[in-house]
Coordinates of C-alpha atoms in Angstrom, one line a residue:
M1 CA 104.2 44.0 93.8
E2 CA 101.1 44.7 91.7
F3 CA 97.9 42.7 91.2
R4 CA 94.2 43.1 90.6
I5 CA 91.4 41.2 92.4
D6 CA 87.6 41.4 92.9
S7 CA 86.9 43.5 96.0
D8 CA 84.6 40.9 97.6
V9 CA 87.2 38.2 97.2
L10 CA 89.8 40.4 98.7
T11 CA 87.6 41.4 101.6
D12 CA 86.7 37.8 102.4
A13 CA 90.4 36.7 102.3
V14 CA 91.6 39.6 104.5
A15 CA 88.8 39.1 107.0
W16 CA 89.6 35.4 107.3
A17 CA 93.3 35.9 107.9
A18 CA 92.8 38.9 110.2
R19 CA 90.7 36.9 112.7
V20 CA 94.0 35.6 114.3
L21 CA 95.6 39.0 114.8
P22 CA 96.2 39.9 118.4
A23 CA 94.2 42.8 119.9
R24 CA 97.4 44.1 121.5
S25 CA 101.0 42.9 121.1
P26 CA 104.5 44.1 122.2
M27 CA 105.5 43.2 118.6
P28 CA 103.8 45.7 116.2
V29 CA 104.5 43.5 113.2
L30 CA 102.2 40.9 114.6
G31 CA 99.3 43.3 113.9
G32 CA 100.3 42.9 110.2
L33 CA 98.9 40.8 107.4
L34 CA 101.4 39.5 104.9
L35 CA 100.3 39.8 101.2
E36 CA 102.1 37.6 98.7
A37 CA 101.3 37.8 95.0
A38 CA 102.6 35.3 92.4
D39 CA 101.5 33.0 89.6
G40 CA 98.0 34.3 89.5
R41 CA 97.4 33.8 93.2
L42 CA 97.2 36.1 96.2
R43 CA 98.2 34.6 99.6
V44 CA 97.1 36.5 102.7
S45 CA 98.6 35.4 106.1
G46 CA 98.3 36.4 109.7
L47 CA 99.6 35.1 113.0
D48 CA 100.1 35.7 116.6
H49 CA 101.8 33.6 119.3
E50 CA 98.8 31.2 119.6
A51 CA 97.4 30.8 116.1
S52 CA 98.1 31.3 112.4
A53 CA 95.8 31.7 109.3
R54 CA 96.6 31.6 105.6
V55 CA 94.3 31.8 102.6
E56 CA 95.0 31.7 98.9
V57 CA 92.7 33.2 96.2
E58 CA 92.9 33.9 92.5
A59 CA 94.3 37.3 91.4
D60 CA 95.7 38.8 88.2
T61 CA 99.4 39.3 89.2
D62 CA 101.3 41.8 87.0
V63 CA 104.3 42.1 89.3
E64 CA 105.1 39.4 91.9
G65 CA 106.1 40.5 95.4
R66 CA 105.4 40.7 99.1
A67 CA 104.0 43.4 101.4
L68 CA 103.3 43.6 105.1
V69 CA 100.6 46.1 106.2
L70 CA 98.5 46.7 109.3
G71 CA 95.8 44.0 109.1
R72 CA 92.9 45.7 110.8
R73 CA 93.5 48.9 108.9
L74 CA 93.5 46.9 105.6
L75 CA 90.3 45.2 106.7
D76 CA 88.6 48.5 107.4
I77 CA 89.5 49.7 103.9
C78 CA 88.3 46.5 102.3
K79 CA 84.9 46.8 104.0
V80 CA 84.3 50.2 102.4
L81 CA 85.7 49.5 98.9
P82 CA 83.3 49.9 95.9
R83 CA 82.2 46.5 94.6
S84 CA 84.5 46.3 91.6
L85 CA 87.9 45.2 90.4
T86 CA 90.5 46.4 93.0
E87 CA 94.2 47.2 92.1
L88 CA 96.9 46.9 94.8
S89 CA 100.5 47.9 94.2
V90 CA 103.6 48.8 96.2
E91 CA 104.7 52.3 95.6
G92 CA 107.8 53.2 97.6
A93 CA 107.1 52.7 101.3
R94 CA 103.4 52.3 101.0
L95 CA 100.7 49.9 99.6
S96 CA 98.3 51.7 97.2
V97 CA 94.7 50.4 97.0
A98 CA 92.5 51.6 94.2
S99 CA 88.9 50.6 93.5
G100 CA 86.6 52.6 91.3
D101 CA 87.1 56.3 92.2
A102 CA 88.4 55.4 95.7
R103 CA 92.1 55.5 96.5
F104 CA 93.9 54.5 99.7
G105 CA 97.5 54.3 100.9
L106 CA 98.9 52.1 103.7
S107 CA 102.3 52.3 105.2
L108 CA 104.4 49.2 104.8
L109 CA 105.7 47.3 107.9
P110 CA 109.3 45.9 107.9
L111 CA 109.3 42.4 106.4
D112 CA 112.5 41.5 108.1
D113 CA 110.9 41.7 111.5
Y114 CA 108.0 39.4 110.6
P115 CA 108.3 35.9 112.2
A116 CA 108.1 32.8 110.0
P117 CA 104.7 31.2 110.1
P118 CA 104.4 27.9 112.0
A119 CA 104.5 24.7 109.8
L120 CA 101.4 22.6 109.5
P121 CA 101.6 19.7 111.9
E122 CA 101.5 16.1 110.6
V123 CA 98.3 15.4 108.6
R124 CA 96.3 12.7 110.4
G125 CA 93.4 12.4 108.0
L126 CA 90.2 13.9 106.5
V127 CA 87.0 15.2 108.1
D128 CA 83.9 16.5 106.3
G129 CA 83.9 20.3 106.8
R130 CA 80.1 20.6 107.0
A131 CA 79.7 17.8 109.5
F132 CA 82.6 19.0 111.6
A133 CA 81.3 22.6 111.7
A134 CA 77.9 21.3 112.9
A135 CA 79.4 19.1 115.6
V136 CA 81.7 21.8 117.0
G137 CA 78.7 24.2 117.2
Q138 CA 76.7 21.6 119.1
V139 CA 79.3 21.2 121.9
A140 CA 80.8 24.7 122.0
V141 CA 77.8 26.1 123.9
A142 CA 78.9 24.1 126.9
A143 CA 82.5 25.4 126.9
G144 CA 83.4 27.6 129.9
R145 CA 84.1 31.4 129.6
D146 CA 86.2 31.8 132.7
D147 CA 89.8 32.3 131.6
S148 CA 91.0 31.6 135.1
L149 CA 90.3 27.9 134.3
P150 CA 91.8 27.7 130.8
V151 CA 91.2 24.0 130.1
L152 CA 87.4 24.5 130.6
T153 CA 87.4 27.1 127.8
G154 CA 88.4 24.3 125.4
I155 CA 86.8 21.6 123.4
R156 CA 88.2 18.1 123.9
M157 CA 88.9 16.3 120.6
A158 CA 89.5 12.5 120.9
L159 CA 90.4 10.4 117.9
D160 CA 89.9 6.7 118.1
G161 CA 89.9 4.7 114.9
T162 CA 87.4 6.3 112.6
T163 CA 85.5 8.0 115.4
M164 CA 86.0 11.6 116.5
T165 CA 84.6 12.7 119.8
L166 CA 84.1 16.3 120.6
A167 CA 83.2 17.4 124.2
A168 CA 83.0 20.6 126.3
T169 CA 81.9 21.4 129.8
D170 CA 81.8 24.5 132.1
R171 CA 81.1 22.3 135.2
Y172 CA 77.3 23.0 135.0
R173 CA 76.6 21.1 131.7
Y174 CA 78.5 18.7 129.5
A175 CA 78.0 18.3 125.7
V176 CA 79.4 15.4 123.8
R177 CA 79.2 14.7 120.0
T178 CA 80.6 11.9 118.0
L179 CA 81.2 11.9 114.2
E180 CA 83.0 9.9 111.6
W181 CA 86.4 10.9 110.2
K182 CA 88.9 9.3 107.8
P183 CA 92.4 8.6 109.2
E184 CA 95.2 8.3 106.7
G185 CA 98.6 6.5 107.1
D186 CA 99.6 6.6 110.7
G187 CA 96.7 9.0 111.5
G188 CA 94.7 6.2 113.0
E189 CA 96.7 6.3 116.2
P190 CA 94.5 7.5 119.2
A191 CA 94.8 11.1 120.2
D192 CA 93.2 13.1 123.0
V193 CA 93.7 16.9 123.0
V194 CA 92.0 20.1 124.1
V195 CA 91.6 22.9 121.6
P196 CA 90.5 26.5 122.5
A197 CA 86.8 26.6 121.9
R198 CA 86.7 30.1 120.4
R199 CA 89.5 29.3 117.9
L200 CA 88.0 25.9 117.0
T201 CA 84.5 27.5 116.5
E202 CA 86.0 30.1 114.1
I203 CA 87.9 27.4 112.2
A204 CA 84.9 25.1 111.9
R205 CA 82.6 27.9 110.5
S206 CA 85.2 28.6 107.8
L207 CA 85.3 25.0 106.9
A208 CA 81.5 24.5 106.7
G209 CA 81.4 25.0 102.9
A210 CA 84.9 23.8 102.0
G211 CA 84.3 20.1 101.6
P212 CA 86.8 17.6 103.1
A213 CA 89.4 19.2 105.3
R214 CA 92.8 17.8 106.3
L215 CA 93.3 17.5 110.0
A216 CA 96.9 17.9 111.2
L217 CA 98.0 17.3 114.8
D218 CA 101.1 17.1 116.9
G219 CA 101.9 17.4 120.6
G220 CA 101.5 21.2 120.8
S221 CA 99.2 22.3 118.0
I222 CA 96.4 21.4 115.6
G223 CA 95.9 22.5 112.1
F224 CA 93.4 22.3 109.3
E225 CA 93.8 22.8 105.5
S226 CA 91.1 22.9 102.8
D227 CA 90.4 24.6 99.5
G228 CA 93.1 27.3 99.9
L229 CA 92.6 27.7 103.6
R230 CA 95.3 26.8 106.2
T231 CA 95.2 27.5 109.9
T232 CA 96.9 26.4 113.1
T233 CA 96.3 27.0 116.7
R234 CA 98.0 26.0 120.0
L235 CA 96.5 23.3 122.2
L236 CA 95.5 23.9 125.8
D237 CA 97.4 22.1 128.6
G238 CA 95.4 19.8 130.8
R239 CA 92.4 17.5 130.3
L240 CA 88.7 17.9 130.7
P241 CA 86.9 15.8 133.3
R242 CA 85.9 12.4 131.8
H243 CA 82.3 12.2 131.0
D244 CA 81.9 8.4 131.0
K245 CA 80.8 8.0 134.6
L246 CA 78.7 11.2 134.6
F247 CA 76.7 9.9 131.6
A248 CA 76.1 6.4 133.1
L249 CA 72.8 7.1 134.8
G250 CA 71.9 3.5 135.7
D251 CA 68.2 2.9 136.4
H252 CA 66.3 6.0 135.1
A253 CA 63.1 7.3 133.5
L254 CA 62.9 8.0 129.8
A255 CA 60.8 10.8 128.4
A256 CA 60.4 12.0 124.8
T257 CA 58.7 14.9 123.1
D258 CA 58.9 16.9 119.9
R259 CA 62.0 19.2 120.1
I260 CA 60.9 22.3 118.3
P261 CA 57.5 22.7 120.1
L262 CA 59.3 22.2 123.4
T263 CA 62.0 24.8 122.5
E264 CA 59.3 27.4 121.6
A265 CA 57.4 26.6 124.8
V266 CA 60.5 27.0 127.0
K267 CA 61.1 30.4 125.4
R268 CA 57.5 31.3 126.0
V269 CA 57.1 30.4 129.7
A270 CA 60.7 31.6 130.6
V271 CA 59.7 35.3 130.0
V272 CA 58.3 35.4 133.6
A273 CA 61.3 33.7 135.1
E274 CA 63.3 36.2 137.1
G275 CA 67.1 36.1 136.6
D276 CA 68.0 32.4 136.3
G277 CA 64.6 31.3 137.7
P278 CA 63.9 27.7 136.7
V279 CA 61.5 26.3 134.1
Q280 CA 59.8 23.3 135.6
L281 CA 58.9 20.3 133.5
T282 CA 56.3 17.7 134.8
F283 CA 56.2 14.6 132.7
T284 CA 53.3 12.1 132.6
P285 CA 52.9 9.0 130.2
T286 CA 51.0 11.3 127.7
S287 CA 52.1 14.9 128.3
I288 CA 54.6 17.4 129.6
H289 CA 53.5 20.4 131.6
L290 CA 55.8 23.5 131.6
Q291 CA 55.7 26.1 134.3
A292 CA 57.8 29.1 135.3
G293 CA 57.4 32.1 137.6
Y294 CA 56.3 32.7 141.2
E295 CA 53.1 33.9 142.9
D296 CA 51.0 35.9 140.4
D297 CA 53.6 36.2 137.7
V298 CA 53.4 32.7 136.2
A299 CA 53.3 31.0 132.8
S300 CA 52.5 27.5 131.8
Q301 CA 51.9 25.3 128.7
H302 CA 51.0 21.6 128.0
L303 CA 52.6 19.5 125.2
P304 CA 52.2 15.9 124.1
A305 CA 55.0 13.6 125.4
T306 CA 55.7 10.1 126.6
L307 CA 57.2 8.9 129.9
T308 CA 58.5 5.4 130.6
G309 CA 59.0 4.4 134.2
P310 CA 57.1 6.4 136.9
D311 CA 53.6 7.7 136.5
T312 CA 54.8 11.3 136.9
L313 CA 58.2 13.0 137.2
T314 CA 59.0 16.6 137.8
V315 CA 62.3 18.3 137.1
A316 CA 63.4 21.9 136.7
F317 CA 66.3 23.5 134.7
N318 CA 68.0 26.8 134.2
P319 CA 66.1 28.0 131.1
G320 CA 69.2 29.3 129.3
Y321 CA 71.1 26.0 129.7
L322 CA 68.0 24.0 128.6
L323 CA 67.6 26.1 125.5
D324 CA 71.2 25.7 124.6
A325 CA 70.8 22.0 124.7
L326 CA 67.5 22.0 122.8
T327 CA 68.7 24.3 120.0
T328 CA 71.9 22.4 119.4
L329 CA 70.1 19.1 119.0
D330 CA 69.1 18.6 115.3
T331 CA 66.5 15.8 115.4
P332 CA 62.7 16.1 115.5
K333 CA 62.5 14.5 118.9
V334 CA 64.4 15.1 122.1
H335 CA 64.9 12.2 124.6
F336 CA 65.2 13.0 128.3
H337 CA 67.0 10.4 130.5
L338 CA 66.0 11.4 134.0
L339 CA 67.1 10.4 137.5
G340 CA 64.8 12.8 139.4
P341 CA 64.6 16.3 140.9
G342 CA 68.0 17.9 141.6
Q343 CA 69.9 15.2 139.8
R344 CA 71.7 14.7 136.5
A345 CA 69.6 14.7 133.3
L346 CA 70.8 13.6 129.9
L347 CA 69.3 15.0 126.7
T348 CA 70.0 13.0 123.6
D349 CA 69.1 13.0 119.9
G350 CA 67.7 9.4 119.9
P351 CA 68.0 5.9 121.3
A352 CA 71.5 5.4 119.7
P353 CA 72.7 9.0 120.3
T354 CA 75.6 10.8 118.5
H355 CA 74.8 14.0 120.5
R356 CA 74.4 14.0 124.3
H357 CA 74.0 17.0 126.5
L358 CA 74.1 16.6 130.3
L359 CA 72.4 19.1 132.6
M360 CA 72.0 19.3 136.3
S361 CA 68.4 19.7 137.3
V362 CA 67.6 22.3 140.0
K363 CA 65.1 22.6 142.8
P364 CA 61.5 22.5 141.4
L365 CA 59.1 25.3 142.0
A366 CA 57.5 25.4 145.3

């Protein structure tokens, strides 16, 4: 095998494929990246027992062939390569990497021991990569981090007709985002699965600039393919708690204010909140008063707002959770649907929301 490729292109391809490599594995070959050069293309592939990644890029191939090398070692080399044309070739039992005046050698791993990559599941349809990446980012903040409850570390993906619903919860907040997608063939059949949030976030970021992406799904895995990128990941067992009843607030107050000024104000007053000390929001028909802190260490700020329902309403939130909700909304105004102190509160991006974020309010300041 022998080929030439721009160092930046090589580094990006290796970095993308290496993200699925396991930190530790009883099978050393799973720490490898498979390089395949043929027909003016380089394919870089990586996998573990839960996920796979493959990327194809252009390269000048003089001699076709395949090589398996330690992925993280290759990535470390790529990160320090001079920015120039890089030549890679198999020389005996090693891969030679040459760029400018720099030369590296990497031991080859046995190809015969490398498992076959999983096939892409059945393609169900197309989703816009940029819109999908934005939607995943908006709900991923609410996914759990506790591996003892694996299903809560996932993002629910429900497909119903042309609507995709993404949702995540860690039991303290619940984020839901809907977006359009384009089913193809039999892809319009409903589906409801849970995807590891960390994996789905990485995939979504890589698809953000790739245009339409093919979404593939079966009973045990999900896959995406777009513009030379292909990736699969295993689904999580179980189901997230349904959000329908939680989001049905019944009779409630409605408040609205400009989102960015409120976000900055929460950051400002929260500097005096100790630990997870709350930020208190008092709404009136014309304003919102923010307050945080206790005794002499306090901060406050007023902002314009509207309130429909009671003459005044006070709620308080964990400032970190509130900021997560505010920063993932992407509209000029934020709408608060409020039941009262210590009860559920729903933040939305408008009267007909596509993004909803449920928070539990906490005890207001004394």
